Short mmCIF file of C-alpha atoms in Angstrom, two decimals:
data_model
loop_
_atom_site.label_atom_id
_atom_site.label_comp_id
_atom_site.label_asym_id
_atom_site.label_seq_id
_atom_site.Cartn_x
_atom_site.Cartn_y
_atom_site.Cartn_z
CA MET A 1 242.89 53.52 214.60
CA ARG A 2 239.56 52.64 216.18
CA ASP A 3 237.04 51.33 214.38
CA SER A 4 234.23 53.76 212.71
CA ASN A 5 231.29 51.03 213.08
CA THR A 6 231.67 50.08 216.91
CA ASP A 7 230.96 52.55 219.74
CA LEU A 8 233.70 53.78 221.66
CA PHE A 9 233.22 51.50 225.05
CA ASP A 10 232.85 47.68 223.55
CA PRO A 11 228.98 47.76 224.11
CA ARG A 12 229.26 44.01 223.92
CA THR A 13 230.87 44.31 227.40
CA ALA A 14 227.88 46.00 228.71
CA MET A 15 225.19 44.93 226.51
CA ASP A 16 225.97 40.65 226.63
CA SER A 17 227.36 40.70 230.46
CA ASP A 18 227.23 40.86 233.53
CA SER A 19 229.26 43.20 235.53
CA SER A 20 231.32 41.08 238.32
CA PRO A 21 230.53 41.97 242.15
CA GLY A 22 233.13 44.89 243.08
CA SER A 23 234.44 45.54 239.21
CA THR A 24 233.98 48.83 237.80
CA PRO A 25 231.46 48.63 234.79
CA THR A 26 232.74 50.81 231.67
CA VAL A 27 231.64 54.21 230.34
CA SER A 28 228.48 52.31 228.43
CA SER A 29 227.33 49.89 231.23
CA CYS A 30 227.26 52.82 233.74
CA ASP A 31 223.15 53.87 233.72
CA PHE A 32 223.22 57.31 233.12
CA GLY A 33 219.53 58.57 232.59
CA PHE A 34 219.19 61.03 235.63
CA ALA A 35 221.05 62.82 233.29
CA PHE A 36 218.65 62.95 230.43
CA ASN A 37 217.97 66.29 229.52
CA ASP A 38 219.75 67.81 232.77
CA SER A 39 221.12 70.83 232.40
CA ASN A 40 222.89 70.50 235.22
CA PHE A 41 224.69 67.42 233.27
CA SER A 42 224.67 68.82 229.44
CA ASP A 43 227.09 70.74 227.72
CA ARG A 44 224.47 70.98 224.12
CA VAL A 45 221.71 71.38 223.16
CA LEU A 46 220.12 69.21 220.63
CA ARG A 47 216.85 70.73 219.04
CA ILE A 48 214.73 68.74 216.71
CA GLU A 49 212.26 69.82 213.86
CA ILE A 50 209.80 67.02 213.51
CA MET A 51 208.40 67.58 209.75
CA ALA A 52 204.67 66.95 208.45
CA GLY A 53 205.12 62.93 207.24
CA SER A 54 204.14 61.77 204.15
CA GLN A 55 201.09 59.85 205.43
CA ASP A 56 200.79 61.09 208.97
CA SER A 57 202.77 62.11 212.49
CA ARG A 58 202.50 58.69 213.96
CA SER A 59 205.50 56.66 214.94
CA GLU A 60 205.38 53.52 212.72
CA GLY A 61 205.25 51.15 215.48
CA GLU A 62 202.27 53.03 217.07
CA GLY A 63 198.77 52.10 216.02
CA CYS A 64 200.05 48.80 213.94
CA THR A 65 198.76 45.28 215.24
CA SER A 66 200.84 42.96 213.49
CA ILE A 67 204.59 43.13 211.91
CA ALA A 68 203.11 43.25 208.14
CA ASP A 69 200.88 46.68 209.07
CA TRP A 70 204.48 48.44 210.64
CA ALA A 71 206.47 46.77 206.55
CA ARG A 72 203.31 48.04 204.85
CA HIS A 73 203.65 51.94 206.52
CA ARG A 74 207.09 51.85 206.15
CA LYS A 75 207.44 50.80 202.21
CA ARG A 76 204.60 53.56 201.51
CA ARG A 77 206.66 56.15 203.36
CA ARG A 78 210.51 55.13 201.85
CA GLU A 79 208.65 55.16 198.69
CA ASP A 80 206.72 58.85 199.55
CA ILE A 81 209.55 60.90 200.62
CA LYS A 82 212.45 62.45 199.09
CA LYS A 83 215.85 62.63 199.06
CA GLU A 84 216.72 66.02 200.47
CA ASN A 85 220.24 67.34 201.57
CA ASP A 86 222.01 66.48 204.67
CA ILE A 87 223.49 69.41 206.59
CA VAL A 88 222.94 72.56 206.80
CA ALA A 89 225.24 74.90 209.18
CA CYS A 90 225.33 78.31 210.28
CA PRO A 91 228.09 79.82 212.42
CA GLU A 92 225.69 79.13 215.84
CA GLU A 93 223.48 76.69 215.05
CA GLN A 94 224.00 72.99 212.96
CA ILE A 95 220.94 71.87 211.19
CA LEU A 96 220.61 67.93 210.43
CA ASN A 97 218.14 66.76 207.88
CA CYS A 98 218.01 62.94 208.67
CA ASN A 99 216.56 61.50 206.23
CA GLN A 100 219.61 61.20 204.32
CA PRO A 101 222.90 61.07 206.39
CA ASP A 102 225.24 59.76 203.72
CA VAL A 103 225.57 63.71 202.19
CA ASP A 104 227.91 66.17 203.52
CA ASP A 105 226.54 69.44 201.40
CA VAL A 106 227.27 73.00 204.21
CA VAL A 107 225.54 75.99 202.82
CA ALA A 108 226.46 79.04 204.18
CA CYS A 109 224.65 81.65 205.62
CA GLU A 110 225.27 84.86 204.90
CA ASN A 111 223.57 86.65 208.35
CA GLU A 112 225.12 85.31 211.61
CA ASP A 113 222.72 86.65 214.39
CA GLU A 114 219.43 85.26 212.96
CA GLU A 115 218.71 81.31 213.57
CA ALA A 116 218.79 79.64 210.64
CA VAL A 117 215.20 77.88 210.29
CA ALA A 118 214.48 81.46 209.88
CA MET A 119 217.26 82.31 207.26
CA ILE A 120 215.91 79.45 205.22
CA GLU A 121 212.73 80.82 205.14
CA GLU A 122 213.53 83.79 203.88
CA SER A 123 213.81 85.11 200.29
CA ALA A 124 217.35 84.60 199.57
CA SER A 125 220.06 86.77 197.78
CA GLY A 126 223.70 85.36 197.39
CA ASP A 127 225.00 82.46 198.32
CA GLU A 128 221.49 81.69 200.23
CA ALA A 129 219.75 81.45 196.86
CA GLU A 130 220.97 78.26 196.15
CA VAL A 131 219.19 76.53 199.22
CA GLY A 132 215.75 79.00 197.72
CA ASN A 133 215.87 77.42 194.19
CA ASN A 134 215.68 74.18 196.12
CA SER A 135 211.79 73.21 196.01
CA ALA A 136 212.60 69.92 198.22
CA TRP A 137 214.25 72.31 200.92
CA ASN A 138 211.66 75.10 201.07
CA MET A 139 208.74 71.94 201.43
CA ASP A 140 210.32 70.78 204.00
CA CYS A 141 211.09 73.83 206.09
CA SER A 142 207.33 74.28 205.38
CA THR A 143 206.24 71.70 206.81
CA VAL A 144 207.82 71.51 210.37
CA VAL A 145 204.82 70.47 212.59
CA ARG A 146 207.05 70.71 215.72
CA ILE A 147 210.07 71.22 217.86
CA LYS A 148 211.32 69.83 220.59
CA THR A 149 214.72 70.67 222.41
CA LEU A 150 216.99 69.13 224.26
CA HIS A 151 219.91 69.22 227.21
CA ILE A 152 222.77 66.42 225.82
CA SER A 153 226.03 65.67 226.77
CA SER A 154 228.52 65.55 223.99
CA PRO A 155 230.86 62.45 225.62
CA ILE A 156 228.07 60.69 226.49
CA LEU A 157 226.56 60.18 222.62
CA ALA A 158 229.29 60.60 220.99
CA ALA A 159 230.80 57.85 223.38
CA LYS A 160 228.18 55.75 222.29
CA SER A 161 227.31 56.34 218.22
CA PRO A 162 230.74 57.47 216.05
CA PHE A 163 228.06 59.76 213.95
CA PHE A 164 227.95 61.71 216.79
CA TYR A 165 231.83 61.27 217.82
CA LYS A 166 232.51 62.88 214.36
CA LEU A 167 229.86 65.41 214.58
CA PHE A 168 231.24 66.69 218.14
CA SER A 169 234.89 66.05 216.82
CA ASN A 170 235.69 66.68 213.41
CA GLY A 171 237.41 70.18 214.33
CA MET A 172 234.64 72.23 211.90
CA ARG A 173 233.79 75.49 212.94
CA GLU A 174 230.20 74.22 213.49
CA SER A 175 231.26 71.20 215.95
CA GLU A 176 232.29 73.43 218.86
CA GLN A 177 229.05 75.36 218.64
CA ARG A 178 226.74 74.48 222.18
CA HIS A 179 223.26 73.65 220.19
CA VAL A 180 223.04 71.10 217.58
CA THR A 181 219.91 70.03 214.69
CA LEU A 182 218.38 67.44 213.84
CA ARG A 183 215.57 67.43 211.38
CA ILE A 184 213.57 64.21 210.89
CA ASN A 185 209.91 63.02 209.88
CA ALA A 186 207.43 62.69 212.37
CA SER A 187 207.08 58.92 211.81
CA GLU A 188 210.79 58.89 213.01
CA GLU A 189 210.39 60.84 216.63
CA ALA A 190 209.30 58.34 218.88
CA ALA A 191 211.81 56.06 217.85
CA LEU A 192 214.43 58.84 217.71
CA MET A 193 213.70 59.52 221.49
CA GLU A 194 213.90 55.57 222.57
CA LEU A 195 217.03 55.62 220.82
CA LEU A 196 219.29 58.85 223.03
CA ASN A 197 217.22 57.81 226.10
CA PHE A 198 218.99 54.13 225.33
CA MET A 199 222.47 55.85 224.67
CA TYR A 200 222.08 57.56 228.78
CA SER A 201 219.87 54.61 230.23
CA ASN A 202 220.91 51.42 228.18
CA THR A 203 217.03 50.39 228.05
CA LEU A 204 214.35 50.67 226.07
CA SER A 205 210.56 51.02 226.36
CA THR A 206 208.81 49.65 223.60
CA SER A 207 208.57 45.94 223.66
CA THR A 208 206.56 45.22 220.66
CA ALA A 209 208.34 44.09 217.09
CA PRO A 210 207.14 46.79 215.07
CA GLY A 211 208.69 49.45 217.47
CA LEU A 212 211.87 47.37 218.18
CA LEU A 213 212.17 47.80 214.30
CA ASP A 214 211.63 52.13 214.47
CA VAL A 215 214.63 51.97 216.58
CA LEU A 216 216.64 49.51 215.05
CA MET A 217 216.20 51.64 212.28
CA ALA A 218 217.10 55.03 213.96
CA ALA A 219 220.28 52.93 215.34
CA ASP A 220 221.12 52.11 212.56
CA LYS A 221 221.08 55.90 211.32
CA PHE A 222 222.75 56.89 214.10
CA GLU A 223 225.82 54.23 213.76
CA VAL A 224 224.59 53.27 217.56
CA ALA A 225 225.89 49.19 217.49
CA SER A 226 225.37 49.01 221.27
CA CYS A 227 221.19 49.60 220.22
CA MET A 228 220.99 47.74 217.53
CA ARG A 229 222.47 44.82 219.57
CA HIS A 230 219.96 45.22 221.58
CA CYS A 231 217.19 45.16 219.19
CA SER A 232 218.43 42.13 217.70
CA ARG A 233 218.48 40.44 221.24
CA LEU A 234 214.25 41.73 222.24
CA LEU A 235 213.37 40.17 219.02
CA ARG A 236 215.19 37.62 218.84
CA ASN A 237 213.05 36.82 222.21
CA LEU A 238 210.15 37.28 220.55
CA SER A 239 208.02 34.82 218.59
CA MET A 240 208.10 34.45 215.24
CA THR A 241 205.87 34.20 212.54
CA PRO A 242 207.30 33.77 208.27
CA GLU A 243 206.34 37.29 207.85
CA SER A 244 208.34 38.58 210.60
CA ALA A 245 211.29 36.85 209.47
CA LEU A 246 211.09 37.53 205.67
CA LEU A 247 211.08 40.96 207.13
CA TYR A 248 214.39 40.94 209.00
CA LEU A 249 215.89 38.84 206.00
CA GLU A 250 214.85 42.06 203.83
CA LEU A 251 216.24 44.88 206.44
CA PRO A 252 218.06 47.77 203.81
CA SER A 253 221.42 46.10 203.89
CA SER A 254 223.15 48.22 205.51
CA VAL A 255 220.92 47.08 208.47
CA LEU A 256 221.92 43.42 207.42
CA MET A 257 225.68 43.85 206.96
CA ALA A 258 226.60 45.45 210.29
CA GLU A 259 227.12 42.28 212.84
CA ALA A 260 224.90 43.93 215.44
CA VAL A 261 222.01 42.32 213.30
CA GLN A 262 223.35 39.02 212.00
CA PRO A 263 222.21 37.03 214.73
CA LEU A 264 218.53 38.13 214.27
CA THR A 265 218.57 37.58 210.69
CA ASP A 266 220.46 33.86 211.40
CA ALA A 267 217.73 33.09 213.41
CA ALA A 268 215.10 34.11 211.02
CA LYS A 269 216.87 31.38 208.09
CA GLN A 270 216.63 28.81 211.26
CA TYR A 271 212.93 29.15 211.63
CA LEU A 272 212.26 29.60 207.73
CA ALA A 273 214.55 26.68 206.90
CA GLY A 274 212.95 24.73 210.28
CA ARG A 275 208.97 25.69 209.02
CA TYR A 276 210.04 24.59 205.47
CA LYS A 277 212.15 21.63 205.81
CA ASP A 278 209.14 19.61 204.12
CA ILE A 279 208.76 21.43 200.71
CA THR A 280 205.95 19.48 199.20
CA LYS A 281 203.52 19.91 202.94
CA PHE A 282 203.78 23.73 202.42
CA GLN A 283 204.11 23.52 198.66
CA GLU A 284 201.92 27.23 198.32
CA GLU A 285 203.39 28.82 200.84
CA VAL A 286 207.35 28.47 199.66
CA MET A 287 206.47 28.84 195.86
CA ALA A 288 205.14 32.30 197.02
CA LEU A 289 208.43 32.63 199.43
CA PRO A 290 210.52 35.89 197.88
CA LEU A 291 214.24 35.32 197.18
CA ALA A 292 215.94 35.75 200.55
CA GLY A 293 213.06 33.24 201.99
CA ILE A 294 213.33 30.52 199.63
CA GLU A 295 217.50 30.54 200.08
CA ALA A 296 217.49 29.88 203.46
CA VAL A 297 215.30 27.74 203.08
CA LEU A 298 217.11 26.02 200.46
CA SER A 299 220.33 26.19 202.52
CA SER A 300 219.12 24.14 204.83
CA ASP A 301 221.03 20.41 205.46
CA ASP A 302 217.22 19.35 206.56
CA LEU A 303 215.31 19.41 203.87
CA GLN A 304 212.30 16.55 204.15
CA VAL A 305 213.23 15.97 200.30
CA ALA A 306 213.46 12.95 197.98
CA SER A 307 216.89 13.41 195.87
CA GLU A 308 218.89 16.31 195.57
CA ASP A 309 217.22 15.64 191.70
CA ALA A 310 213.92 16.82 193.68
CA VAL A 311 215.97 19.95 195.15
CA TYR A 312 216.82 21.31 191.51
CA ASP A 313 213.24 20.99 190.39
CA PHE A 314 212.15 23.15 192.55
CA VAL A 315 214.61 25.51 192.18
CA LEU A 316 213.56 25.47 188.66
CA LYS A 317 209.68 25.97 189.16
CA TRP A 318 210.14 28.30 191.83
CA ALA A 319 212.43 30.26 189.24
CA ARG A 320 210.50 29.87 185.94
CA ALA A 321 206.88 30.99 187.94
CA GLN A 322 208.50 34.60 189.93
CA TYR A 323 211.16 35.61 186.38
CA PRO A 324 209.32 35.00 183.43
CA LYS A 325 211.96 36.23 181.30
CA LEU A 326 214.57 34.24 180.77
CA GLU A 327 217.73 36.42 181.43
CA GLU A 328 216.48 37.89 184.40
CA ARG A 329 215.87 34.44 185.20
CA ARG A 330 219.51 32.89 184.38
CA GLU A 331 220.95 35.88 186.46
CA ILE A 332 219.10 34.69 189.54
CA LEU A 333 220.41 31.05 188.83
CA GLY A 334 223.25 32.47 188.32
CA THR A 335 224.02 34.89 191.04
CA ARG A 336 222.09 33.63 193.32
CA LEU A 337 219.90 30.32 193.76
CA GLY A 338 222.13 27.74 191.95
CA ARG A 339 224.97 28.00 194.29
CA PHE A 340 222.24 26.29 197.25
CA ILE A 341 221.35 23.11 194.71
CA ARG A 342 224.41 20.36 195.79
CA PHE A 343 224.99 19.47 192.10
CA PRO A 344 227.30 16.21 193.46
CA TYR A 345 224.08 15.02 195.50
CA MET A 346 222.54 14.89 191.84
CA THR A 347 222.43 12.11 189.93
CA CYS A 348 224.04 11.44 186.28
CA ARG A 349 220.57 10.73 184.25
CA LYS A 350 219.36 14.35 186.03
CA LEU A 351 222.82 16.50 185.30
CA LYS A 352 222.84 15.55 181.67
CA LYS A 353 219.65 17.59 181.64
CA VAL A 354 222.04 20.48 183.94
CA LEU A 355 223.57 20.57 181.00
CA THR A 356 221.08 21.18 178.10
CA CYS A 357 218.52 23.26 180.33
CA ASN A 358 218.30 26.60 178.88
CA ASP A 359 217.89 28.26 182.25
CA PHE A 360 221.39 27.77 182.91
CA ASP A 361 223.87 29.58 181.73
CA HIS A 362 225.86 26.72 179.40
CA ASP A 363 230.11 27.70 181.28
CA LEU A 364 227.97 27.56 184.99
CA ALA A 365 226.53 24.10 184.58
CA SER A 366 229.01 22.94 182.85
CA LYS A 367 231.76 24.07 186.04
CA ALA A 368 228.56 22.92 188.31
CA VAL A 369 228.39 19.24 186.55
CA LEU A 370 232.22 18.90 185.89
CA GLU A 371 232.50 19.59 190.17
CA ALA A 372 229.52 17.30 190.32
CA LEU A 373 231.62 14.33 188.88
CA PHE A 374 234.69 14.50 189.63
CA PHE A 375 233.70 14.44 193.16
CA LYS A 376 231.33 11.17 192.10
CA ALA A 377 235.01 9.80 191.35
CA GLU A 378 236.95 10.65 194.80
CA ALA A 379 237.42 8.29 197.00
CA PRO A 380 235.17 8.32 199.70
CA HIS A 381 237.03 9.55 202.28
CA ARG A 382 238.03 11.95 200.02
CA GLN A 383 234.72 13.11 199.86
CA ARG A 384 234.38 13.17 203.60
CA SER A 385 237.07 15.92 203.55
CA LEU A 386 235.43 17.65 200.83
CA ALA A 387 232.07 17.98 203.03
CA ALA A 388 234.10 19.10 206.10
CA GLU A 389 235.99 21.72 204.36
CA ASP A 390 232.71 23.21 202.91
CA SER A 391 230.37 22.49 205.86
CA ALA A 392 231.69 26.11 207.35
CA LEU A 393 230.45 27.41 203.89
CA THR A 394 227.11 28.74 203.19
CA ASN A 395 226.27 27.00 200.01
CA ARG A 396 227.84 23.70 201.46
CA ARG A 397 227.38 21.98 197.73
CA PHE A 398 228.98 18.66 199.45
CA VAL A 399 227.42 18.43 202.02
CA GLU A 400 225.01 16.00 202.19
CA ARG A 401 221.41 16.67 203.26
CA ALA A 402 218.61 14.32 204.69
CA TYR A 403 217.11 13.00 201.45
CA LYS A 404 214.33 10.17 201.89
CA TYR A 405 216.36 8.54 199.32
CA ARG A 406 219.66 7.94 200.39
CA PRO A 407 222.78 8.38 197.69
CA VAL A 408 224.62 5.67 195.95
CA LYS A 409 226.72 4.84 193.31
CA VAL A 410 226.87 3.38 190.50
CA VAL A 411 229.23 1.26 188.04
CA GLU A 412 227.21 0.14 184.73
CA PHE A 413 228.33 -2.52 181.74
CA GLU A 414 227.45 -3.05 179.19
CA LEU A 415 229.64 -6.31 177.89
CA PRO A 416 229.46 -9.37 178.25
CA ARG A 417 226.08 -8.94 179.38
CA GLN A 418 224.73 -5.58 181.19
CA GLN A 419 225.22 -5.39 184.59
CA CYS A 420 225.92 -2.46 187.16
CA VAL A 421 226.57 -2.57 190.51
CA VAL A 422 225.22 0.03 192.94
CA TYR A 423 226.78 0.94 196.27
CA LEU A 424 224.94 2.07 199.46
CA ASP A 425 227.04 3.56 202.19
CA LEU A 426 224.26 4.28 205.52
CA LYS A 427 225.76 5.77 208.94
CA ARG A 428 224.88 3.94 212.36
CA GLU A 429 222.11 6.49 213.26
CA GLU A 430 220.11 5.92 210.23
CA CYS A 431 220.22 2.51 210.87
CA ILE A 432 219.17 2.87 214.68
CA ASN A 433 216.71 5.28 213.96
CA LEU A 434 215.13 2.06 211.78
CA PHE A 435 214.15 0.06 214.70
CA PRO A 436 211.42 -0.95 215.23
CA SER A 437 209.83 -1.17 212.15
CA GLY A 438 211.67 1.95 209.88
CA ARG A 439 213.28 1.09 206.12
CA VAL A 440 215.15 3.45 204.31
CA TYR A 441 214.92 3.84 200.39
CA SER A 442 218.40 4.76 197.97
CA GLN A 443 217.81 6.33 194.59
CA ALA A 444 217.08 4.71 191.74
CA PHE A 445 219.02 3.70 189.42
CA HIS A 446 219.01 1.86 185.94
CA LEU A 447 219.39 -1.13 184.65
CA GLY A 448 218.27 -1.85 181.11
CA GLY A 449 217.14 1.33 180.28
CA GLN A 450 214.47 0.21 183.68
CA GLY A 451 214.37 1.80 187.38
CA PHE A 452 215.60 -0.28 190.42
CA PHE A 453 216.24 0.67 193.77
CA LEU A 454 217.65 -0.45 197.31
CA SER A 455 215.18 -0.62 200.10
CA ALA A 456 216.95 -1.05 204.27
CA HIS A 457 214.51 -2.66 206.94
CA CYS A 458 214.30 -3.31 209.87
CA ASN A 459 211.99 -6.36 210.37
CA MET A 460 210.80 -9.74 212.42
CA ASP A 461 212.50 -12.67 211.42
CA GLN A 462 209.32 -15.08 210.50
CA GLN A 463 211.00 -18.27 212.08
CA SER A 464 213.00 -16.60 215.34
CA SER A 465 210.51 -13.72 215.88
CA ILE A 466 212.73 -11.69 216.76
CA HIS A 467 214.39 -8.44 214.81
CA CYS A 468 217.40 -8.38 212.37
CA PHE A 469 218.27 -5.96 209.48
CA GLY A 470 217.36 -6.56 205.57
CA LEU A 471 217.62 -5.47 202.34
CA PHE A 472 216.21 -5.64 199.54
CA LEU A 473 215.51 -4.67 195.55
CA GLY A 474 213.18 -3.75 193.70
CA MET A 475 211.84 -2.17 190.55
CA GLN A 476 210.23 0.92 189.99
CA GLU A 477 206.30 0.56 188.50
CA LYS A 478 206.43 1.29 184.83
CA GLY A 479 203.75 -0.49 182.90
CA SER A 480 203.92 -3.94 182.60
CA VAL A 481 206.91 -4.88 181.56
CA THR A 482 208.81 -8.20 183.37
CA PHE A 483 212.90 -7.91 183.90
CA ALA A 484 214.87 -11.32 184.82
CA VAL A 485 217.46 -10.39 186.79
CA ASP A 486 220.37 -11.85 188.89
CA TYR A 487 221.83 -10.03 192.02
CA GLU A 488 224.03 -10.35 194.74
CA PHE A 489 224.10 -8.47 198.18
CA ALA A 490 227.46 -7.73 199.86
CA ALA A 491 228.85 -5.96 202.77
CA ARG A 492 231.87 -5.09 203.80
CA SER A 493 232.87 -6.78 206.77
CA LYS A 494 235.90 -6.77 209.79
CA PRO A 495 238.53 -7.97 210.04
CA THR A 496 239.33 -7.38 206.14
CA GLU A 497 236.84 -4.45 205.62
CA GLU A 498 236.58 -6.68 202.09
CA TYR A 499 232.62 -6.71 200.21
CA ILE A 500 231.14 -10.94 201.85
CA SER A 501 228.64 -11.87 199.63
CA LYS A 502 225.36 -12.70 201.80
CA TYR A 503 222.89 -13.89 199.80
CA LYS A 504 222.39 -14.03 196.31
CA GLY A 505 219.33 -15.16 194.12
CA ASN A 506 217.37 -14.67 191.16
CA TYR A 507 213.90 -12.46 189.80
CA THR A 508 211.96 -11.82 186.88
CA PHE A 509 210.56 -8.24 188.53
CA THR A 510 207.01 -6.36 186.67
CA GLY A 511 206.51 -3.53 188.22
CA GLY A 512 205.97 -2.27 191.83
CA LYS A 513 207.36 -5.54 192.79
CA ALA A 514 210.95 -5.96 195.55
CA VAL A 515 213.04 -9.63 196.85
CA GLY A 516 215.51 -9.55 199.41
CA TYR A 517 216.47 -11.06 202.27
CA ARG A 518 214.21 -10.39 205.55
CA ASN A 519 217.81 -11.59 208.12
CA LEU A 520 220.89 -10.40 205.84
CA PHE A 521 223.66 -11.56 208.06
CA ALA A 522 221.10 -13.61 210.29
CA ILE A 523 222.30 -12.38 213.14
CA PRO A 524 219.10 -10.09 215.57
CA TRP A 525 218.57 -6.52 215.85
CA THR A 526 221.21 -5.39 218.68
CA SER A 527 224.11 -7.20 217.36
CA PHE A 528 224.11 -5.44 214.65
CA VAL A 529 223.68 -2.17 215.51
CA ALA A 530 225.97 -3.28 218.98
CA GLU A 531 229.69 -1.06 219.62
CA ASP A 532 231.47 -4.53 218.22
CA SER A 533 229.05 -5.13 215.08
CA LEU A 534 231.58 -6.46 212.69
CA TYR A 535 229.39 -4.56 209.72
CA PHE A 536 230.56 -1.31 211.05
CA ILE A 537 233.60 0.83 209.51
CA ASN A 538 233.51 4.20 211.39
CA GLY A 539 230.57 3.89 212.31
CA ILE A 540 229.24 3.51 208.24
CA LEU A 541 227.20 0.85 207.03
CA HIS A 542 229.40 -0.19 203.47
CA LEU A 543 226.82 -2.18 201.18
CA ARG A 544 226.64 -3.19 197.78
CA ALA A 545 224.06 -5.34 194.77
CA GLU A 546 225.45 -6.40 191.78
CA LEU A 547 222.87 -6.73 189.00
CA THR A 548 222.61 -8.94 185.97
CA ILE A 549 220.17 -8.89 183.13
CA ARG A 550 219.17 -12.53 182.45
CA HIS A 551 218.84 -14.02 179.47
#
């Protein structure tokens, strides 16, 4: 069975590729513009009844200086227009009210010798009384401002649109009639004429974003997938702004579900994710984004955030501001936003807070935290496997973002002494990007209630004046507390791939101080990052720091 959501002739062949020289063009790729509104090449007459709009009779794209104007006009019109019947059929003429094309009610007319419009404007009796009692219908009929009549070719329209295909081939008596009437609002007139012309010629004369959006909506209404794809491609080629990207994401669901506009919505998501990847820099703008925009931003792997803990805090802040009612906030976090928080990369201290956070449903929070803890307990190769399997999904919960502070694994001991072992993995690309004077920090970890962090540096060796790799241990600033710690740095090394101690020391920390070794491997930077380096195993540098509180 043919898919009713696509053109009879595959439009992608015509719209997305050029016919090779000498090849026979498909019906969809042929230009039938010469036959548009020409009685010599037409078998039916299309009568377009144009109704007075709720605001004015202009096209919605006409007079709009920006896409924001277009959105405001369209929203106002949607709020003002009432729902109406879809089809009124008579033996000589079929009238389609296109404001609500999903309804298939057919109202029979008694007088077969008069035109449909004349009958529904007269006082009715019998079956016609049903029409006369519909106040919305009478209002519609009394506000016809003008009528357009076009000669149409039913094979051309049917080949482009399942809507017209079903209309002309449904086997009902009216499908055999030569006259068909469409009833539209004045605001839809320009878009419909563009659409009909496109169905013949595969071209559009409008090139503005508001105009293309009007045509896109008309193409969706009449199921012209090839025109939707064409509008989508033209819109993608225009300069995007935050307001246009949000508008593309908030198109009616029937449009968003269509394959034709998926590339447009994907481009809008990428634009928003790229523009707002630094959440802190655009905090006010991001806090004002609607739900669809926030989802686009949170789906990105390239967020410039300190850690996933920061993402969690931001999501809570946004949800509390946008949804002050707890029930609504729980619903949004549970069904929409919570899936974009990558819980496996949050710290254990923050995961404990998730369990006691009233904003999340307790069962959902427990499930997310358990999944995160199980992931943290997996072997590294299994974690990479899970991330690879998850990379094609929308939420990508096992895929690590490019955090400012790199995630670490921590093993804590209380006896016989307070001690922790910290594992930090860095990719070769991350290390290469440190040259000539960069540094990368780990997430915070805790020992004896005090926060610490690791930092990897590319710096100059003070003795030999060459670039080298350094590793440092720092204590987070917290008042005037002092802390005496024994520490040891180690790294996996070929060929054994075992951790080998590289530096030992002890230090009494005060807030904000750091200690370490400027040339951890005692080799130049070029040797450290070389392809035959002893310290990168499958492209990963494995570092370990062991901290013990001194008594």
